[in-house]
Coordinates of C-alpha atoms and ligand atoms in Angstrom, one line a residue:
X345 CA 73.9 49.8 79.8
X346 CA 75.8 47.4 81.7
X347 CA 73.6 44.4 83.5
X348 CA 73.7 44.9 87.3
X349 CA 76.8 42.9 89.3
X350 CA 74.9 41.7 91.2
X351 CA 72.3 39.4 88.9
X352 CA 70.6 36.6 90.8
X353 CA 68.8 35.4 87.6
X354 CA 67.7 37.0 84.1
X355 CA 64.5 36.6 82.9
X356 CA 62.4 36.9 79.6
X357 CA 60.3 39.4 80.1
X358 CA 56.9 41.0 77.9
X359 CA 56.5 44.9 78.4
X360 CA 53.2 45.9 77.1
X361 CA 53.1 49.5 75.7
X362 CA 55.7 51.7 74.7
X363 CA 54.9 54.9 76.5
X364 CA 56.6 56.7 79.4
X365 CA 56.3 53.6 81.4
X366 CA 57.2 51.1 78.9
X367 CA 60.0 52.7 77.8
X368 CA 61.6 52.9 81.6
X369 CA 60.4 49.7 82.3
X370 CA 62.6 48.3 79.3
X371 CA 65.6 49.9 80.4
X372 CA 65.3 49.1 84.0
X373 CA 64.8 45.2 83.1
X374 CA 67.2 45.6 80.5
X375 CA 70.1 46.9 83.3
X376 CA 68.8 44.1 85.4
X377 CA 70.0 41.7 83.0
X378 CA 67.0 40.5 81.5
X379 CA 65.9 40.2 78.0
X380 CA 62.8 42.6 77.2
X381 CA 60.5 42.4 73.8
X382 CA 58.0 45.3 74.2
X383 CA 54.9 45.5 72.3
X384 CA 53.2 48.3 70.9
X385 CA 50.1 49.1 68.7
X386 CA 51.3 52.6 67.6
X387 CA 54.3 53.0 65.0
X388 CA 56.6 54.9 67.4
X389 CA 57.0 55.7 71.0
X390 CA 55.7 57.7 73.5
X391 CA 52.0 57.0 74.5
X392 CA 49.7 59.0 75.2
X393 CA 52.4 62.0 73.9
X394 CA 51.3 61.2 70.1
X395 CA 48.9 63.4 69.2
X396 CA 46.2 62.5 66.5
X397 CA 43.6 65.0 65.3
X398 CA 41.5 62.0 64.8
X399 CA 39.1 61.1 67.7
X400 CA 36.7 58.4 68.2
X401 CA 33.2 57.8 66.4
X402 CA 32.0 57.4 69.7
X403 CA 32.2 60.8 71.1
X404 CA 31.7 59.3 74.3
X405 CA 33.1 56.0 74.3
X406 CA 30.6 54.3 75.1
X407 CA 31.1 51.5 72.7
X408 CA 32.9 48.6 73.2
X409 CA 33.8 47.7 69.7
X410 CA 34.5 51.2 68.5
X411 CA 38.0 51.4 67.4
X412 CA 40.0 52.7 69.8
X413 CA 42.4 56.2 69.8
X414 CA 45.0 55.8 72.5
X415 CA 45.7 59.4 72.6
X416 CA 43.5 61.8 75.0
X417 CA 45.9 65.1 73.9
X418 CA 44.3 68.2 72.4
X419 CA 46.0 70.0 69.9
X420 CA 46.9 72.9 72.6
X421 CA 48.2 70.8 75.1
X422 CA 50.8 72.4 77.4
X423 CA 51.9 69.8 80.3
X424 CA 50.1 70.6 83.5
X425 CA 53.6 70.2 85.4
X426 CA 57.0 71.8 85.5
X427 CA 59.5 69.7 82.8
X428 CA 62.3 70.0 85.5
X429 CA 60.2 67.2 88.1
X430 CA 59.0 65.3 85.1
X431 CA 61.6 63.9 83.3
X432 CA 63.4 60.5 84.3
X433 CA 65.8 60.9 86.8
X434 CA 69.3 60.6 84.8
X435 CA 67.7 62.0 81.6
X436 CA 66.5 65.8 82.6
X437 CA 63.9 67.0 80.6
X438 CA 65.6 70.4 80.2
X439 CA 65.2 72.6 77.4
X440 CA 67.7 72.1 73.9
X441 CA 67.8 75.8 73.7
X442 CA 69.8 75.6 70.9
X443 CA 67.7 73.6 68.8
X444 CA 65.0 76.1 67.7
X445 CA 62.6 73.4 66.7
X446 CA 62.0 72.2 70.4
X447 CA 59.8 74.5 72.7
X448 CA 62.3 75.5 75.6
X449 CA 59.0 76.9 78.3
X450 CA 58.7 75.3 81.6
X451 CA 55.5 73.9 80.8
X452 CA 56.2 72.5 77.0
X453 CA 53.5 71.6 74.6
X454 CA 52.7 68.0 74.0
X455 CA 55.4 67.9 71.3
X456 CA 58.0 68.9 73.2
X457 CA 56.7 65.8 75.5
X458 CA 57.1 63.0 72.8
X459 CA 60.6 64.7 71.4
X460 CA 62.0 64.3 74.5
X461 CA 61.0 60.4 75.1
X462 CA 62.0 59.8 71.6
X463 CA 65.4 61.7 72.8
X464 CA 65.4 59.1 75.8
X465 CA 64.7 56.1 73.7
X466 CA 67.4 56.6 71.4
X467 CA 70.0 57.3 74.1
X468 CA 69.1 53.9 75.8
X469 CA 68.6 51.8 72.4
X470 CA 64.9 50.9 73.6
X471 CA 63.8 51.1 70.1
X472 CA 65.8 48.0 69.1
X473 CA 63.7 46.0 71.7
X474 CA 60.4 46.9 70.6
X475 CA 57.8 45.5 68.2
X476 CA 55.8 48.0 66.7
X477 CA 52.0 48.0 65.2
X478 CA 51.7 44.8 67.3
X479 CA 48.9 44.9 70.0
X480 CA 48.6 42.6 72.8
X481 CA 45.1 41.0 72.8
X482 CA 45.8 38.5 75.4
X483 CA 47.7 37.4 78.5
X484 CA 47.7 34.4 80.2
X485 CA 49.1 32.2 82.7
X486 CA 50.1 28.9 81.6
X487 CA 52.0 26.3 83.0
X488 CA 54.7 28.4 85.0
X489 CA 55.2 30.9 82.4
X490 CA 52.9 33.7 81.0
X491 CA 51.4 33.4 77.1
X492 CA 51.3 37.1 75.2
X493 CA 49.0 36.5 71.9
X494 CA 49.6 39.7 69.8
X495 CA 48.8 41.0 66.2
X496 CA 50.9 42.5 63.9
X497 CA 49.1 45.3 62.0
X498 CA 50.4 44.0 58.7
X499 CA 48.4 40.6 58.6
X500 CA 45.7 41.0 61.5
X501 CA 44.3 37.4 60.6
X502 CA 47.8 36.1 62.0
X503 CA 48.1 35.7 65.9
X504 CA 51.5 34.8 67.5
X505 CA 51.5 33.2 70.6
X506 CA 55.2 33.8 73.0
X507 CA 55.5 32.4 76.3
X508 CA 57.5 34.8 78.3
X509 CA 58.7 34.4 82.0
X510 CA 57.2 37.7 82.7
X511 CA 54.5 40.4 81.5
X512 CA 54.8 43.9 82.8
X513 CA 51.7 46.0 81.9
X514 CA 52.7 49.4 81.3
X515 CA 49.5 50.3 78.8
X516 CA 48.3 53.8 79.8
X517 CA 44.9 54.2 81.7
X518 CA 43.6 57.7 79.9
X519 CA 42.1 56.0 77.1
X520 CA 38.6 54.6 78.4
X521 CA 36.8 57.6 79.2
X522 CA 34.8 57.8 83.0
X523 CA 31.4 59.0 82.4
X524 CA 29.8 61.2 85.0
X525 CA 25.9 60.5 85.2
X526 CA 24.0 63.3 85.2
X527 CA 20.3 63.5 86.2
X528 CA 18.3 63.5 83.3
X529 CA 20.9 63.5 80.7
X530 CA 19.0 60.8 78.9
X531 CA 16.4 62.9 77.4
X532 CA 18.7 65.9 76.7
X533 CA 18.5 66.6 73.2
X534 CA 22.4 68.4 72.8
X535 CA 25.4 66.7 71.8
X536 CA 27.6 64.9 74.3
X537 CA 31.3 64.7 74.3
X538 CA 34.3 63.3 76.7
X539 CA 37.6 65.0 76.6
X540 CA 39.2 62.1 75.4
X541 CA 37.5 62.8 72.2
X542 CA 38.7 66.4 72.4
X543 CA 40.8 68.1 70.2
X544 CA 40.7 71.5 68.7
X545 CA 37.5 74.1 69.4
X546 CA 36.3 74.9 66.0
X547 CA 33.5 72.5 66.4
X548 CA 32.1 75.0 69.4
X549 CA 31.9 77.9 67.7
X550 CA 28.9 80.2 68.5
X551 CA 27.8 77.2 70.8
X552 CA 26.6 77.5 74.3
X553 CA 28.9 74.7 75.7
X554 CA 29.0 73.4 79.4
X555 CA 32.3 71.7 80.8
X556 CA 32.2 69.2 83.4
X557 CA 35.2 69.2 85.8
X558 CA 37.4 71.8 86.4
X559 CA 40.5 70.5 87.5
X560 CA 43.5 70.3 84.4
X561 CA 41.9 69.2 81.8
X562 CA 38.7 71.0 82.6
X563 CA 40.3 74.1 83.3
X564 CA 42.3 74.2 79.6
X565 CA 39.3 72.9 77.5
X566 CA 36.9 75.6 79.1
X567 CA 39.3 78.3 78.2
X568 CA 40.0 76.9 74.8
X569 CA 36.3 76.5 73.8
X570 CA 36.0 79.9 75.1
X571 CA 38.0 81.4 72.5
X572 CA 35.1 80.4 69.6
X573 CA 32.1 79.4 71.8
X574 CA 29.3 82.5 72.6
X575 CA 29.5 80.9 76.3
X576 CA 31.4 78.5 78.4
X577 CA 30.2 77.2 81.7
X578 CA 32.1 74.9 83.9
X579 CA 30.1 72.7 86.5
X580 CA 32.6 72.0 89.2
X581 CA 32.2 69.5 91.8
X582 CA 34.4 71.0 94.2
X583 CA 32.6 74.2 94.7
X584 CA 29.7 75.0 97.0
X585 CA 26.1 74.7 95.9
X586 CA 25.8 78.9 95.4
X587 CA 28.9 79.1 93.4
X588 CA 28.0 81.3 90.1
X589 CA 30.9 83.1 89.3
X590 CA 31.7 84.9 85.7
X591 CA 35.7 84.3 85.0
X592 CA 38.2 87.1 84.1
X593 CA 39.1 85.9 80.5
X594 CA 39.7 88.3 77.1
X595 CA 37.0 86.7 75.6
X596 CA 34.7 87.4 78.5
X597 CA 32.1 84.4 78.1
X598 CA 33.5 81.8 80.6
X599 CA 31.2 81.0 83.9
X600 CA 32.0 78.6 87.0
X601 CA 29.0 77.0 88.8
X602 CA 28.8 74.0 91.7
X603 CA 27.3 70.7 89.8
X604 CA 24.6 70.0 87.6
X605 CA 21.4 69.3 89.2
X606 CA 20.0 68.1 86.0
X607 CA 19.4 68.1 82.1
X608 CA 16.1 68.7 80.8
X609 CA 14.5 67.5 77.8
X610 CA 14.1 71.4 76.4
X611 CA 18.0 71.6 76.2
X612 CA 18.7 73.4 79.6
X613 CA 21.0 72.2 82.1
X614 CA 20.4 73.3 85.6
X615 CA 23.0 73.7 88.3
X616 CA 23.1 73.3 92.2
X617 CA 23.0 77.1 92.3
X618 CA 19.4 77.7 90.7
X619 CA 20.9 78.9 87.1
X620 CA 19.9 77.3 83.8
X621 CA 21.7 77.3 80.6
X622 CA 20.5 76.4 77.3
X623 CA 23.5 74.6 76.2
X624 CA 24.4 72.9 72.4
X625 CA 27.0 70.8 74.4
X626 CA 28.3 69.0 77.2
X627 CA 31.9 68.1 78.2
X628 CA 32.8 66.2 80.3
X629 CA 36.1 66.4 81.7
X630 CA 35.2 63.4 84.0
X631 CA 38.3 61.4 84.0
X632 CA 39.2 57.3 82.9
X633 CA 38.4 54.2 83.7
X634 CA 41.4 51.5 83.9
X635 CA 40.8 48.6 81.7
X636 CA 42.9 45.7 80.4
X637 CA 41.0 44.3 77.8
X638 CA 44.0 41.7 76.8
X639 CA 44.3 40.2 80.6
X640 CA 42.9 36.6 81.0
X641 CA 43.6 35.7 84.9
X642 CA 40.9 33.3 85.3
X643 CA 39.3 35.6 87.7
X644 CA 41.8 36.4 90.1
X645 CA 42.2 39.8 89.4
X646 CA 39.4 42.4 88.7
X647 CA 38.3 45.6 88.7
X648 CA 35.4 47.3 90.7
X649 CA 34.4 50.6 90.7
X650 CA 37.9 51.7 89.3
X651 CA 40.0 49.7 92.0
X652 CA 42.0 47.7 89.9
X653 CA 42.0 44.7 92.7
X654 CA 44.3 42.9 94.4
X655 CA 47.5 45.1 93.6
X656 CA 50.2 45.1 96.4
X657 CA 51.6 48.5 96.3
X658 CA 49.5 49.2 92.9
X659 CA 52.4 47.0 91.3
X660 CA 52.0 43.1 92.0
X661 CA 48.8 40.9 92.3
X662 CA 50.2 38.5 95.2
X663 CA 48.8 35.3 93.8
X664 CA 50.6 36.2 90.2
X665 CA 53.3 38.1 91.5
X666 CA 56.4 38.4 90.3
X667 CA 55.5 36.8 86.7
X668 CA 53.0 40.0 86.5
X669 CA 53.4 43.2 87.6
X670 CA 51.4 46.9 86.5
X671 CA 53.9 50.3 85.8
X672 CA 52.4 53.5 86.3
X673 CA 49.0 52.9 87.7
X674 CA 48.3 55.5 90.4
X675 CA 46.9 59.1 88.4
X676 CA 48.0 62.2 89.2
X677 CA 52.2 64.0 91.0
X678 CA 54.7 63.0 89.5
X679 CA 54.5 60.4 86.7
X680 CA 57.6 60.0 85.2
X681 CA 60.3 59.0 88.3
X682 CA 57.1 56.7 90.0
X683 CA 57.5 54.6 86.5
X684 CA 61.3 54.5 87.1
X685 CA 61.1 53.4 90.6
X686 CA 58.4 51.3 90.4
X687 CA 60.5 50.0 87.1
X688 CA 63.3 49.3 89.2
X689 CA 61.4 47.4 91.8
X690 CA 59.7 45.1 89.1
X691 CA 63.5 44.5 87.7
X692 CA 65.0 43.9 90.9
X693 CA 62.0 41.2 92.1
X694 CA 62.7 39.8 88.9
X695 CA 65.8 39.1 89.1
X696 CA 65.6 38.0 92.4
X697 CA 68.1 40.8 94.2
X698 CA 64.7 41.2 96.3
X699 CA 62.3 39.5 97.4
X700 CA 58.6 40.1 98.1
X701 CA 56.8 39.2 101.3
X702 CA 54.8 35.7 100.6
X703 CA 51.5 36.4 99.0
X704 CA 49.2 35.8 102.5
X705 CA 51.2 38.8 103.5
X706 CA 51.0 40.9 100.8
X707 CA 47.1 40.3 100.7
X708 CA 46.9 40.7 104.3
X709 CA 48.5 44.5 103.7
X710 CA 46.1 45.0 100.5
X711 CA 43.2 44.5 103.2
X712 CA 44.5 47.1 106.0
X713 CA 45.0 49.6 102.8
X714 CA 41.6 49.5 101.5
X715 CA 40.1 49.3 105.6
X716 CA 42.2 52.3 106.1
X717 CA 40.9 54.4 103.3
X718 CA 37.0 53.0 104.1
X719 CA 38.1 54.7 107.6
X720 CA 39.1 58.1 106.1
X721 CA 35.8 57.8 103.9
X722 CA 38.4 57.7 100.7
X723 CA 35.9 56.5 98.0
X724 CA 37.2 52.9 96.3
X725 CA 37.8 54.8 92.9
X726 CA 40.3 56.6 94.0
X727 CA 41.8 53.6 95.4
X728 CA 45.1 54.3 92.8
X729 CA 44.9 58.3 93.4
X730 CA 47.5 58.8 96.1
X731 CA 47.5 62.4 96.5
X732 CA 49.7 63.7 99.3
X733 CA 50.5 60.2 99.9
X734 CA 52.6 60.0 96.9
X735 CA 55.7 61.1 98.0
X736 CA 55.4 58.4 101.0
X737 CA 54.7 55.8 98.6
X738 CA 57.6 56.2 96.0
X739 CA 60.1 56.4 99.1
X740 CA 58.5 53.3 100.0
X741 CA 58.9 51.7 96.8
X742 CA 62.6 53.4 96.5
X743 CA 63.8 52.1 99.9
X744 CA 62.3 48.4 98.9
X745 CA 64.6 48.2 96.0
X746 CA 67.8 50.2 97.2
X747 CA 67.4 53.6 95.0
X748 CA 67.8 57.2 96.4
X749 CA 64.3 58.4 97.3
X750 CA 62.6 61.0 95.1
X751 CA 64.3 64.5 95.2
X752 CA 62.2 67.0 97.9
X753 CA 62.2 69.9 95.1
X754 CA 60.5 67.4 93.0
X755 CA 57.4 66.7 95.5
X756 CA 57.3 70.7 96.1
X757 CA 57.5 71.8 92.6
X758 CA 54.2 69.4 91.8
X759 CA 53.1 70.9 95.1
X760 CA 53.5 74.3 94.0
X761 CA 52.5 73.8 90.4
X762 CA 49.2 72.1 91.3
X763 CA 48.6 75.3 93.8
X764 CA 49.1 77.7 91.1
X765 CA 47.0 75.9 88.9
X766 CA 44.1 76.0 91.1
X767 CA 44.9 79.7 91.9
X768 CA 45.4 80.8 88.5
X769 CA 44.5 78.6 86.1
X770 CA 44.8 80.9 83.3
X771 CA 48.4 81.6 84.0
X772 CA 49.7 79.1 86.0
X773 CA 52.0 77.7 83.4
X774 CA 54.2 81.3 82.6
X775 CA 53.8 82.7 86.3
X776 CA 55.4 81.5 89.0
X777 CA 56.9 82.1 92.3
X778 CA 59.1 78.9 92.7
X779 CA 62.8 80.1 91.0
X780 CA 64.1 78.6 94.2
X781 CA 63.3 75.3 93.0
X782 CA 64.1 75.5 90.0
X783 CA 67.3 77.1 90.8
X784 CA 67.9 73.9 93.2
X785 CA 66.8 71.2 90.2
X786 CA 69.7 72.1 88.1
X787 CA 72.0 72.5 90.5
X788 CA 71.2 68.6 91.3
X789 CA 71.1 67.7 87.7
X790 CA 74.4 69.5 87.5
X791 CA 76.2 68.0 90.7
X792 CA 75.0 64.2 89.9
X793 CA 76.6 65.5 86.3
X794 CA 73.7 65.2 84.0
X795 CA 73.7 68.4 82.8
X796 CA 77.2 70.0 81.7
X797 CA 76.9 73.8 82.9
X798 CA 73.8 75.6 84.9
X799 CA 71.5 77.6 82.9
X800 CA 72.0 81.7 83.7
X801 CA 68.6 81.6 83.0
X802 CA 65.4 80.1 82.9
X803 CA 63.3 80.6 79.4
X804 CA 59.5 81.6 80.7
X805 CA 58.7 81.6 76.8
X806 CA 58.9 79.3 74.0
X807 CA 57.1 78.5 70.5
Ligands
FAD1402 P1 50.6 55.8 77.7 O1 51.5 57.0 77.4 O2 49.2 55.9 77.5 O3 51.3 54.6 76.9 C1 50.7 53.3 76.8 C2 51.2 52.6 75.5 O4 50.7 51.3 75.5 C3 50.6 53.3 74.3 O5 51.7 53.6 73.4 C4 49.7 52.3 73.7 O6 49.6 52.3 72.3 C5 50.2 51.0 74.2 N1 49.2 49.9 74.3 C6 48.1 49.9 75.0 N2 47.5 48.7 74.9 C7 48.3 47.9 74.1 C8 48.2 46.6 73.6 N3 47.1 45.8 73.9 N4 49.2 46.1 72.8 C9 50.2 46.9 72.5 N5 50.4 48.2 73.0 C10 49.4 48.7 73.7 N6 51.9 63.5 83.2 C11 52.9 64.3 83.5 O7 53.9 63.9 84.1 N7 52.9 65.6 83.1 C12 51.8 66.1 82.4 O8 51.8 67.3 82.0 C13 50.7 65.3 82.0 N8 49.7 65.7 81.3 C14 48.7 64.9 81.0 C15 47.6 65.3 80.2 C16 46.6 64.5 79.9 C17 45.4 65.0 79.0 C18 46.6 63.2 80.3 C19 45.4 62.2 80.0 C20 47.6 62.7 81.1 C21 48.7 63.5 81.4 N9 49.8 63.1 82.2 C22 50.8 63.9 82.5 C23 49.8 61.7 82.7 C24 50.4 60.8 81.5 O9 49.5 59.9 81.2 C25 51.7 60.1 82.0 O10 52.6 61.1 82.2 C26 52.3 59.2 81.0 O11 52.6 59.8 79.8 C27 51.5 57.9 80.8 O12 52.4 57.0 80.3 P2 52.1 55.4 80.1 O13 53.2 54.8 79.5 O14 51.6 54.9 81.5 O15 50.8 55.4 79.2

């Protein structure tokens, strides 16, 4: 990696979290010229991608002093998009086909996941710039510069304080679980559970279990509880009060209803539609709350109803900005290549190759963003879920700090996926109509070079 030409000036910069953000983020500061410690609480990379059959005591998280899992991965865990728009842009996540130890499908299982960022931190030496078991427990700005406090896990009585020109936050968001409230729920005498604490479905056998949310995670853990549970039904938010609908599955036991109306104290749950259940336990498949327990910005920034606030472009809070800047916040499309072009922009602000508007600016566009989406009635929660607007965005971002905007196949293979996976959500991962995309993703990987030959064929299964 050879620093950029160009460098204006090279700073020493804190990466929080070694995940698929941290990781990108270190190599994009690191080609920018500037020197990168990241920290990180697990002992190897790759996030959220590390699966633990532990969970939580708090099935629901509910505690603050519980200690805390970062992983939200079940053991079954296949990703919920195509590996050829996933994986960074100069490191394709295609399949080692010779290497019968990988899993070589489309959509891989979690392992496949962490292999390959283990694959891309080893080809860009991040490993040498990170310090493991050590977790951030605060930030702060002081005089000028920013102070990291972390703890080793070998002596956690010992604190070490850095100061550090920079902090880039690049911690995950799916590890505080969202809580949907449900009328009643109180007195309900069943067992409760968020899908963060989810792993395998033994624990449901013979149950009567009812899954909140139906979108990916909702729509794997229904079908997996299925498999040992007597019955599965999935409240889903999206559907009209009548909808009652019995699922074609092999095990035959799976249901899909509008919401819950309520939870009674006799163990039923009631939905929208009219039906009861007597159910053993609730799922919920509700979705995370951002948090960033370690941050100390003597109340500049905050975070109300899941807007984490005030974020220029979801990256820099003007007052703070550049010295701190979030990777990877906005949910849902495609992950990996935002991180790397919002990486890129961090670097390149930085470094001082570009410059942000002055912060009365950049607060003055925060405001017209969040009147715009009160005009389209966009709840504030989904403040950082940009939808269709995502593709918009990361051109935005890309044309800010001089990098090619993102591919079109990539946008319409998430596209595609995300309609297959409402369409068929039992299937959606080994049936699909899209070879033409696929077909044009390696022939890009193969003209930019990354790839040395192009596939005859495309493997549609694996381990
Ligand atoms: P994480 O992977 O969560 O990494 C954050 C890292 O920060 C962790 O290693 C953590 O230990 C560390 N950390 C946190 N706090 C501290 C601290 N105080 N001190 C030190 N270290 C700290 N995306 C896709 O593209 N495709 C998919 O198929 C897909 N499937 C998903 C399935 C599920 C169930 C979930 C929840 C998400 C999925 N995603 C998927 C989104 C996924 O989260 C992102 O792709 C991505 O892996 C997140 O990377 P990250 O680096 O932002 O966060």
């Amino acid at each position: 990696m050879a620093p950029a030409q160009n460098l204006v000036s090279s700073k020493h910069v804190a990466v929080i979290g070694a995940g698929a953000s941290g990781l990108i983020a270190a190599r994009e500061l690191h080609r920018e010229g500037h020197t990168v410690v990241v920290f990180e609480r697990e002992k190897q990379v790759g996030g959220l991608w590390i699966y633990s059959p532990k969970s939580e005591s708090d099935p629901l998280g509910l505690d603050p002093t519980r200690p805390i899992v970062h992983s939200s991965v079940y053991e079954s865990l296949r990703t919920n998009l195509p590996r050829e728009c996933m994986g960074f842009r100069d490191f394709p996540f295609v399949p080692c086909v010779d290497d019968f130890s990988r899993d070589s499908r489309r959509y891989p299982s979690h392992r496949e996941v962490l292999a390959y960022l283990q694959d891309f931190a080893r080809e860009f030496k991040i490993e040498e710039m990170v310090r493991f078991e050590t977790e951030v427990v605060r930030v702060e700005p002081v005089d000028g510069k920013w102070r990291v406090r972390s703890k080793n896990s070998d002596d956690l009585s010992e604190e070490e304080m850095v100061r550090f020109d920079a902090v880039v936050v690049c911690s995950g968001h799916y590890t505080e679980p969202y809580v949907a409230h449900i009328p009643g729920i109180k007195s309900w005498p069943g067992k409760q559970i968020h899908s963060h604490n989810y792993r395998v479905p033994g624990p449901f056998k013979n149950e009567v279990v009812v899954v909140i949310g139906n979108f990916a995670s909702g729509a794997d853990i229904s079908r997996d509880v299925a498999k040992v549970a007597k019955e599965v039904h999935v409240a889903s938010r999206g559907s009209e009060a009548s909808t009652y609908e019995k699922l074609s599955v092999p095990t035959n036991n799976l249901w899909i209803h509008s919401e819950i109306e309520t939870a009674c104290d006799d163990g039923s749950i009631v939905f929208k539609n009219g039906k009861a259940v007597h159910a053993d336990t609730v799922v919920y498949c509700t979705g995370y709350k951002y948090k960033f327990p370690f941050l100390e910005t003597n109340g500049y920034m905050s975070i109300d109803d899941n807007r984490v606030e005030p974020l220029y472009k979801h990256v820099f809070p003007p007052a703070l900005a550049p010295g701190l800047s979030f990777v990877g916040l906005p949910g849902m499309g495609i992950q990996f290549v935002m991180f790397e072009i919002q990486s890129k922009w961090v670097a390149a602000v930085l470094s001082g190759r570009v410059t942000l508007p002055a912060p009365e600016k950049m607060m003055e566009d925060l405001i017209a963003s969040y009147a715009m989406l009160e005009a389209l009635g966009i709840p504030k929660r989904y403040t950082h879920k940009l939808g269709k607007i995502q593709s918009n965005y990361l051109d935005w971002v890309a044309e800010e700090c001089g990098c090619q905007p993102v591919e079109p196949w990539r946008t319409q293979q998430v596209d595609r996926g995300y309609e297959r996976l409402v369409s068929n959500p039992e299937n959606y991962r080994d049936e699909w109509d899209d070879d033409d995309l696929i077909k044009e993703a390696y022939e890009d990987f193969a003209s930019k070079k990354l790839i040395s030959f192009l596939p005859s064929y495309f493997p549609k299964s694996g381990r």
